[in-house]
Tab-separated table of C-alpha atoms and ligand atoms in Angstrom:
chain	number	residue	atom	x	y	z
A	22	MET	CA	-184.948	52.387	-59.739
A	23	GLY	CA	-184.247	52.859	-55.339
A	24	ARG	CA	-186.853	55.793	-56.452
A	25	ARG	CA	-189.294	55.998	-52.958
A	26	SER	CA	-192.805	56.407	-53.073
A	27	LYS	CA	-194.391	59.705	-52.189
A	28	LYS	CA	-195.488	59.946	-48.192
A	29	GLU	CA	-199.035	59.820	-49.355
A	30	ILE	CA	-199.403	56.447	-50.887
A	31	GLU	CA	-197.457	54.469	-49.136
A	32	GLU	CA	-199.955	50.911	-49.829
A	33	ILE	CA	-201.641	49.377	-52.237
A	34	THR	CA	-204.724	49.639	-50.703
A	35	ASP	CA	-204.150	53.870	-50.782
A	36	LEU	CA	-204.200	54.062	-54.212
A	37	PRO	CA	-207.758	55.349	-55.538
A	38	GLY	CA	-209.544	52.189	-57.215
A	39	ILE	CA	-208.072	49.846	-55.129
A	40	GLY	CA	-210.872	48.464	-52.396
A	41	PRO	CA	-209.720	46.054	-49.870
A	42	GLN	CA	-211.483	43.187	-51.949
A	43	THR	CA	-209.584	44.291	-54.398
A	44	ALA	CA	-206.223	44.200	-52.782
A	45	GLU	CA	-206.817	40.829	-50.691
A	46	LYS	CA	-207.095	39.485	-54.226
A	47	LEU	CA	-204.495	41.139	-55.282
A	48	ARG	CA	-201.759	40.548	-51.936
A	49	ALA	CA	-202.883	36.881	-52.620
A	50	ALA	CA	-201.003	36.726	-56.149
A	51	GLY	CA	-197.848	38.470	-54.409
A	52	TYR	CA	-198.444	42.292	-55.983
A	53	THR	CA	-198.182	43.507	-52.185
A	54	THR	CA	-196.225	47.317	-52.825
A	55	ILE	CA	-196.804	50.307	-55.408
A	56	GLU	CA	-193.624	48.741	-56.872
A	57	SER	CA	-195.686	45.942	-58.025
A	58	ILE	CA	-198.955	47.455	-59.680
A	59	ALA	CA	-196.607	50.044	-60.779
A	60	THR	CA	-194.885	47.504	-63.387
A	61	ALA	CA	-197.933	45.271	-63.763
A	62	SER	CA	-200.105	45.278	-67.088
A	63	PRO	CA	-203.902	46.164	-66.801
A	64	ALA	CA	-205.074	42.734	-68.142
A	65	GLU	CA	-203.105	40.685	-65.555
A	66	ILE	CA	-204.524	42.902	-63.263
A	67	ALA	CA	-208.040	42.579	-64.523
A	68	MET	CA	-207.081	38.875	-64.701
A	69	ILE	CA	-205.967	38.766	-61.379
A	70	SER	CA	-208.606	41.067	-59.574
A	71	GLY	CA	-211.831	40.278	-61.903
A	72	ILE	CA	-211.925	44.267	-62.445
A	73	SER	CA	-211.356	45.867	-65.557
A	74	GLU	CA	-208.870	46.468	-68.034
A	75	ALA	CA	-209.462	50.295	-68.040
A	76	GLN	CA	-210.616	50.074	-63.681
A	77	ALA	CA	-206.803	48.521	-63.955
A	78	ALA	CA	-205.194	50.818	-66.451
A	79	LYS	CA	-206.497	54.713	-63.340
A	80	PHE	CA	-204.671	51.985	-60.193
A	81	ILE	CA	-201.762	51.580	-63.106
A	82	ALA	CA	-200.837	55.010	-63.612
A	83	ALA	CA	-201.903	56.338	-59.788
A	84	ALA	CA	-198.804	53.358	-58.647
A	85	ARG	CA	-196.543	55.215	-61.883
A	86	ALA	CA	-196.894	58.926	-60.628
A	87	ALA	CA	-196.609	58.329	-56.995
A	88	LEU	CA	-193.378	56.078	-57.818
A	89	ASP	CA	-192.688	59.123	-61.172
A	90	LEU	CA	-192.013	55.917	-63.018
A	91	GLY	CA	-192.176	57.586	-66.245
A	92	GLU	CA	-191.797	56.004	-69.053
A	93	VAL	CA	-190.267	58.059	-71.366
A	94	GLU	CA	-187.113	59.929	-69.846
A	95	THR	CA	-184.469	62.634	-71.696
A	96	ALA	CA	-180.898	60.853	-72.239
A	97	TYR	CA	-179.929	63.388	-69.205
A	98	GLU	CA	-182.274	61.419	-66.627
A	99	PHE	CA	-181.559	58.096	-68.186
A	100	LEU	CA	-177.539	58.710	-67.640
A	101	GLN	CA	-178.561	60.230	-63.545
A	102	ARG	CA	-180.401	56.501	-63.339
A	103	ARG	CA	-177.785	54.785	-65.135
A	104	LYS	CA	-175.100	55.799	-61.898
A	105	GLN	CA	-177.611	54.321	-59.805
A	106	VAL	CA	-176.093	50.711	-60.848
A	107	ARG	CA	-173.322	49.559	-58.748
A	108	LYS	CA	-171.368	47.636	-58.373
A	109	ILE	CA	-170.993	44.262	-55.642
A	110	THR	CA	-167.699	42.728	-55.692
A	111	THR	CA	-167.590	38.791	-56.059
A	112	GLY	CA	-164.165	38.823	-53.709
A	113	CYS	CA	-162.210	37.536	-56.501
A	114	LYS	CA	-160.288	40.471	-58.141
A	115	ALA	CA	-159.712	38.394	-61.515
A	116	LEU	CA	-163.420	37.622	-61.555
A	117	ASP	CA	-164.299	41.380	-60.309
A	118	ASP	CA	-161.958	42.789	-63.366
A	119	MET	CA	-163.558	41.107	-65.876
A	120	LEU	CA	-166.444	42.021	-64.569
A	121	ASP	CA	-165.137	45.388	-64.400
A	122	GLY	CA	-165.972	45.908	-60.312
A	123	GLY	CA	-168.141	42.821	-60.326
A	124	ILE	CA	-171.825	41.957	-59.750
A	125	GLU	CA	-174.592	45.081	-61.652
A	126	THR	CA	-177.293	45.697	-60.317
A	127	GLY	CA	-180.596	46.793	-61.905
A	128	THR	CA	-180.183	43.088	-64.336
A	129	ILE	CA	-179.295	39.884	-64.107
A	130	THR	CA	-176.699	37.821	-63.557
A	131	GLU	CA	-176.949	34.174	-65.207
A	132	VAL	CA	-173.445	31.536	-64.267
A	133	TYR	CA	-174.219	27.941	-65.724
A	134	GLY	CA	-171.918	25.794	-65.733
A	135	PRO	CA	-171.453	21.423	-65.729
A	136	TYR	CA	-172.196	19.928	-62.328
A	137	GLY	CA	-169.690	20.378	-59.798
A	138	SER	CA	-168.563	22.965	-61.564
A	139	GLY	CA	-168.864	25.817	-58.726
A	140	LYS	CA	-172.287	27.749	-59.118
A	141	THR	CA	-173.270	26.966	-55.360
A	142	GLN	CA	-169.926	28.232	-54.525
A	143	LEU	CA	-170.524	30.937	-55.737
A	144	CYS	CA	-173.483	32.056	-54.245
A	145	HIS	CA	-172.610	31.746	-51.105
A	146	GLN	CA	-169.222	33.788	-51.819
A	147	LEU	CA	-171.898	36.546	-53.267
A	148	SER	CA	-174.417	36.205	-50.063
A	149	VAL	CA	-171.538	36.906	-48.140
A	150	THR	CA	-170.044	40.042	-50.699
A	151	VAL	CA	-172.969	41.747	-50.758
A	152	GLN	CA	-172.667	42.739	-47.228
A	153	LEU	CA	-169.402	44.069	-47.254
A	154	PRO	CA	-169.326	47.703	-46.496
A	155	GLU	CA	-169.192	50.099	-49.254
A	156	GLU	CA	-165.459	51.569	-49.039
A	157	ARG	CA	-164.506	47.764	-49.540
A	158	GLY	CA	-166.946	46.827	-52.471
A	159	GLY	CA	-170.333	45.068	-51.095
A	160	LEU	CA	-173.363	47.376	-50.684
A	161	GLY	CA	-173.651	46.340	-46.503
A	162	LYS	CA	-176.712	44.517	-47.509
A	163	GLY	CA	-177.991	41.354	-47.189
A	164	ALA	CA	-179.265	39.048	-49.658
A	165	PHE	CA	-182.541	36.626	-49.955
A	166	TYR	CA	-181.303	33.270	-51.087
A	167	ILE	CA	-183.678	31.081	-52.793
A	168	ASP	CA	-182.579	27.949	-53.282
A	169	THR	CA	-184.089	24.775	-55.181
A	170	GLU	CA	-182.158	22.031	-54.863
A	171	HIS	CA	-181.330	21.768	-51.579
A	172	THR	CA	-177.927	22.388	-51.633
A	173	PHE	CA	-177.159	25.705	-49.538
A	174	ARG	CA	-174.822	25.251	-46.701
A	175	PRO	CA	-174.195	26.953	-43.410
A	176	GLU	CA	-170.930	26.236	-42.390
A	177	ARG	CA	-169.834	27.642	-45.668
A	178	ILE	CA	-171.083	30.914	-45.190
A	179	VAL	CA	-169.529	30.733	-41.966
A	180	GLN	CA	-165.825	29.980	-44.168
A	181	ILE	CA	-166.070	32.597	-45.820
A	182	ALA	CA	-167.597	35.268	-43.654
A	183	LYS	CA	-164.376	34.494	-41.555
A	184	ALA	CA	-162.107	34.317	-45.487
A	185	PHE	CA	-163.892	38.160	-45.448
A	186	GLU	CA	-162.692	39.432	-41.749
A	187	LEU	CA	-166.663	39.616	-41.257
A	188	ASP	CA	-168.907	38.224	-38.284
A	189	PRO	CA	-170.300	34.894	-39.215
A	190	MET	CA	-173.060	34.954	-36.897
A	191	GLU	CA	-174.053	38.643	-38.496
A	192	ALA	CA	-173.127	37.522	-41.678
A	193	LEU	CA	-175.636	34.448	-41.763
A	194	LYS	CA	-178.202	36.409	-39.785
A	195	ASN	CA	-177.604	38.731	-43.523
A	196	ILE	CA	-178.777	35.985	-45.220
A	197	LEU	CA	-182.665	35.611	-45.929
A	198	TYR	CA	-182.926	32.088	-47.181
A	199	ALA	CA	-185.962	29.497	-48.311
A	200	ARG	CA	-186.033	27.119	-50.114
A	201	ALA	CA	-188.543	26.140	-52.707
A	202	PHE	CA	-190.405	22.573	-53.757
A	203	ASN	CA	-191.728	23.123	-57.372
A	204	THR	CA	-192.282	25.443	-59.598
A	205	ASP	CA	-195.380	27.923	-57.883
A	206	HIS	CA	-193.370	27.858	-55.061
A	207	GLN	CA	-190.626	28.900	-56.608
A	208	VAL	CA	-192.159	31.784	-58.077
A	209	LEU	CA	-194.737	32.464	-54.735
A	210	ILE	CA	-191.355	32.600	-52.984
A	211	THR	CA	-190.230	35.364	-55.489
A	212	ASP	CA	-193.245	36.937	-54.922
A	213	LYS	CA	-192.454	36.752	-51.097
A	214	ALA	CA	-189.083	38.247	-51.093
A	215	GLU	CA	-190.206	41.336	-52.327
A	216	GLU	CA	-191.362	41.987	-49.085
A	217	TYR	CA	-187.953	41.404	-47.205
A	218	ILE	CA	-186.231	43.043	-50.328
A	219	LYS	CA	-187.683	46.434	-48.929
A	220	SER	CA	-188.093	45.900	-45.416
A	221	ARG	CA	-185.041	43.923	-44.587
A	222	ASN	CA	-182.249	46.455	-47.031
A	223	ILE	CA	-181.267	43.098	-49.723
A	224	GLY	CA	-178.298	43.815	-51.619
A	225	LEU	CA	-178.923	40.779	-54.009
A	226	LEU	CA	-181.771	38.302	-54.855
A	227	ILE	CA	-180.140	34.681	-54.919
A	228	VAL	CA	-181.636	32.065	-57.384
A	229	ASP	CA	-179.477	28.513	-57.400
A	230	SER	CA	-181.015	27.144	-59.423
A	231	LEU	CA	-182.834	29.231	-62.160
A	232	ILE	CA	-184.312	26.312	-63.984
A	233	SER	CA	-184.163	22.745	-62.054
A	234	HIS	CA	-188.091	23.066	-61.241
A	235	PHE	CA	-188.857	23.816	-64.670
A	236	ARG	CA	-187.121	21.153	-66.802
A	237	GLY	CA	-187.943	19.324	-63.997
A	238	GLU	CA	-191.851	19.604	-64.444
A	239	TYR	CA	-191.739	19.850	-67.645
A	240	VAL	CA	-190.462	16.934	-69.527
A	241	GLY	CA	-191.034	15.767	-72.918
A	242	ARG	CA	-191.590	18.495	-76.215
A	243	GLU	CA	-195.072	18.969	-76.439
A	244	THR	CA	-194.364	20.943	-72.773
A	245	LEU	CA	-191.711	22.901	-74.202
A	246	ALA	CA	-193.578	25.695	-75.698
A	247	GLU	CA	-195.473	26.263	-72.154
A	248	ARG	CA	-192.262	25.873	-69.893
A	249	GLN	CA	-190.377	28.298	-72.134
A	250	GLN	CA	-192.989	31.137	-71.668
A	251	ARG	CA	-193.390	30.401	-67.832
A	252	LEU	CA	-189.732	30.568	-67.638
A	253	ASN	CA	-190.201	34.039	-69.108
A	254	LYS	CA	-192.925	35.177	-66.407
A	255	TYR	CA	-190.603	34.871	-64.490
A	256	ILE	CA	-187.631	35.663	-65.702
A	257	HIS	CA	-189.349	39.252	-66.463
A	258	LYS	CA	-190.506	38.947	-62.707
A	259	LEU	CA	-187.095	38.512	-62.030
A	260	LEU	CA	-186.162	41.450	-64.306
A	261	ARG	CA	-188.304	44.256	-62.654
A	262	MET	CA	-187.566	43.613	-59.181
A	263	ALA	CA	-184.073	44.107	-59.721
A	264	SER	CA	-184.492	47.012	-61.783
A	265	VAL	CA	-187.393	49.129	-59.274
A	266	TYR	CA	-185.511	48.159	-56.144
A	267	ASN	CA	-182.242	48.446	-58.005
A	268	ILE	CA	-180.595	45.804	-56.442
A	269	GLY	CA	-178.513	42.455	-57.830
A	270	VAL	CA	-180.189	39.528	-58.730
A	271	LEU	CA	-178.019	36.072	-59.307
A	272	VAL	CA	-179.044	33.157	-60.642
A	273	THR	CA	-176.831	29.348	-61.764
A	274	ASN	CA	-178.049	26.864	-65.014
A	275	GLN	CA	-177.019	23.825	-66.304
A	276	VAL	CA	-176.085	23.627	-69.249
A	277	LEU	CA	-177.487	20.897	-72.495
A	278	ALA	CA	-175.066	18.418	-74.178
A	279	ASN	CA	-175.455	18.986	-77.816
A	280	PRO	CA	-174.576	15.804	-79.637
A	281	GLY	CA	-173.125	16.117	-83.646
A	282	ILE	CA	-171.312	19.510	-82.106
A	283	TYR	CA	-167.598	18.538	-83.120
A	284	TYR	CA	-165.592	21.167	-82.723
A	285	GLY	CA	-165.902	24.022	-79.479
A	286	ASP	CA	-167.810	23.319	-76.471
A	287	PRO	CA	-170.164	20.572	-77.094
A	288	LEU	CA	-172.082	22.360	-73.376
A	289	SER	CA	-174.694	25.339	-73.571
A	290	PRO	CA	-176.865	27.237	-71.369
A	291	ALA	CA	-180.218	25.413	-70.789
A	292	GLY	CA	-183.646	27.648	-70.613
A	293	GLY	CA	-182.792	28.590	-75.263
A	294	HIS	CA	-183.142	32.042	-76.148
A	295	VAL	CA	-185.492	33.183	-72.951
A	296	LEU	CA	-183.216	33.116	-70.725
A	297	GLY	CA	-180.737	33.980	-72.917
A	298	HIS	CA	-182.394	37.084	-74.359
A	299	GLY	CA	-183.784	37.760	-70.239
A	300	VAL	CA	-179.966	38.139	-68.630
A	301	THR	CA	-178.100	41.146	-68.715
A	302	CYS	CA	-174.261	39.720	-68.234
A	303	ARG	CA	-173.858	35.295	-68.484
A	304	LEU	CA	-170.912	33.753	-66.955
A	305	TYR	CA	-169.689	30.404	-67.568
A	306	ILE	CA	-168.205	28.208	-65.022
A	307	ARG	CA	-165.855	24.883	-65.846
A	308	ARG	CA	-164.263	22.507	-64.090
A	309	THR	CA	-160.000	21.901	-65.534
A	310	LYS	CA	-158.127	20.360	-62.659
A	311	GLY	CA	-158.141	19.173	-59.047
A	312	ASP	CA	-159.690	22.951	-57.749
A	313	ARG	CA	-159.625	24.817	-60.983
A	314	ARG	CA	-162.582	26.647	-62.730
A	315	VAL	CA	-162.026	28.839	-65.479
A	316	ILE	CA	-164.485	31.446	-65.773
A	317	LYS	CA	-165.300	32.967	-69.294
A	318	LEU	CA	-167.410	35.861	-69.379
A	319	VAL	CA	-170.089	34.861	-72.857
A	320	LYS	CA	-172.523	37.565	-72.574
A	321	SER	CA	-172.247	41.365	-71.796
A	322	PRO	CA	-173.175	44.261	-73.071
A	323	TYR	CA	-170.757	46.093	-72.809
A	324	LEU	CA	-167.286	44.123	-71.320
A	325	PRO	CA	-165.481	41.791	-74.342
A	326	GLU	CA	-165.894	38.237	-74.007
A	327	SER	CA	-162.498	36.955	-71.765
A	328	SER	CA	-161.400	34.641	-69.164
A	329	ILE	CA	-160.402	33.903	-66.226
A	330	GLU	CA	-158.954	30.727	-64.366
A	331	VAL	CA	-160.011	31.070	-61.058
A	332	ALA	CA	-159.320	27.800	-57.958
A	333	ILE	CA	-161.660	26.504	-54.961
A	334	THR	CA	-160.260	27.271	-52.001
A	335	GLU	CA	-161.192	26.558	-48.490
A	336	SER	CA	-161.834	30.475	-48.092
A	337	GLY	CA	-163.644	30.950	-50.749
A	338	ILE	CA	-163.195	30.969	-55.333
A	339	ALA	CA	-159.791	33.223	-55.564
A	340	ALA	CA	-157.593	34.279	-57.962
A	341	VAL	CA	-154.158	31.944	-58.498
A	342	GLU	CA	-151.157	32.613	-59.502
B	159	GTP	P1	-174.494	21.802	-59.420
B	159	GTP	O1	-175.541	22.155	-58.658
B	159	GTP	O2	-174.433	20.247	-58.938
B	159	GTP	O3	-174.412	22.196	-60.924
B	159	GTP	O4	-173.245	22.164	-58.999
B	159	GTP	P2	-172.388	23.534	-58.886
B	159	GTP	O5	-171.426	25.014	-60.067
B	159	GTP	O6	-173.604	24.398	-57.394
B	159	GTP	O7	-171.071	22.851	-57.736
B	159	GTP	P3	-170.875	23.373	-56.194
B	159	GTP	O8	-170.522	25.292	-56.572
B	159	GTP	O9	-171.933	22.880	-55.503
B	159	GTP	O10	-169.311	22.593	-55.998
B	159	GTP	C1	-168.911	21.974	-56.035
B	159	GTP	C2	-167.317	21.816	-55.249
B	159	GTP	O11	-167.188	22.661	-54.978
B	159	GTP	C3	-166.545	20.889	-55.107
B	159	GTP	O12	-166.701	19.793	-56.183
B	159	GTP	C4	-165.455	21.358	-54.173
B	159	GTP	O13	-164.905	21.146	-54.804
B	159	GTP	C5	-165.765	22.728	-54.410
B	159	GTP	N1	-166.321	22.891	-52.859
B	159	GTP	C6	-167.582	22.765	-52.636
B	159	GTP	N2	-167.233	23.121	-50.986
B	159	GTP	C7	-166.141	23.018	-50.286
B	159	GTP	C8	-165.672	23.665	-49.546
B	159	GTP	O14	-165.946	24.032	-48.301
B	159	GTP	N3	-164.269	23.260	-49.315
B	159	GTP	C9	-163.910	23.548	-50.924
B	159	GTP	N4	-162.305	23.715	-50.296
B	159	GTP	N5	-164.210	23.703	-52.119
B	159	GTP	C10	-165.560	22.922	-51.418
B	160	MG	MG1	-175.248	23.909	-57.689
């Protein structure tokens, strides 16, 4: 987490056993950094580059050594690493309180809810608040925004930035934006994002929405297993990036209606167990009346389940009295 590679190994071609041809194949598949090699498996590297698994294992080990990514560590080292986990303020006090300070780095935070509930609004807001200086709860870093639904609005960023007393033009410049047209493209852009995370000081990766293309491309029961497999792979890619670069990852998800539920909420998050297990923190947002929303913390490893009421206002998602 946040570990720097040793001086002498900076490019993947610096690793022993990666020649120019192998490097080219790896780069084309999105393995552009030492981190991406260090956290890959020999089998996937072998499949992509056509070299043997034994050869791949050698330079994966070299990449891990360069990054000091040992698999075994003492509990003390683990605690030191935990201490590097940061919180990104949401800009809404009630929501921050519920999340014990905001969205965590190193893991995936998911927000799910029905149409118009405010998921995209929350994404806009976080892409601004991550830029706030540390003393105001931000990281003083930029955001990388992957938009699969074409609902990103720079004008809204301007409004929210003003509300947080940030220079709106600077706020816009600190958000890297990319549209994803289908699942393949979404994966490709996510790989690309990895280069920017390093070079452009990115503190938060947003995927709004994580699942829409997957749901759109894999329709029907017979494709479900394949979809879940790909989704799983994608979520692990996000998890790896969150952990290796110690950044926040915020994803949005849709809901499924469960007919036949006669008590409680008939809506459940899409994506099944694959998504449920992959995300560390899960928020459910729903509309109540007018601009009012209820946000419920439904999953967290150490925070209690609870919910708050907020309002979507001109200046963003705000607490209500
Ligand atoms: P889907 O992507 O369709 O599933 O919905 P979503 O959960 O992403 O909803 P989104 O975040 O787009 O919320 C839309 C709602 O936010 C609208 O119905 C408005 O109530 C509110 N909203 C959006 N833009 C503004 C704005 O500029 N000002 C104010 N006050 N409210 C806004
Ligand atoms: Mg949306």
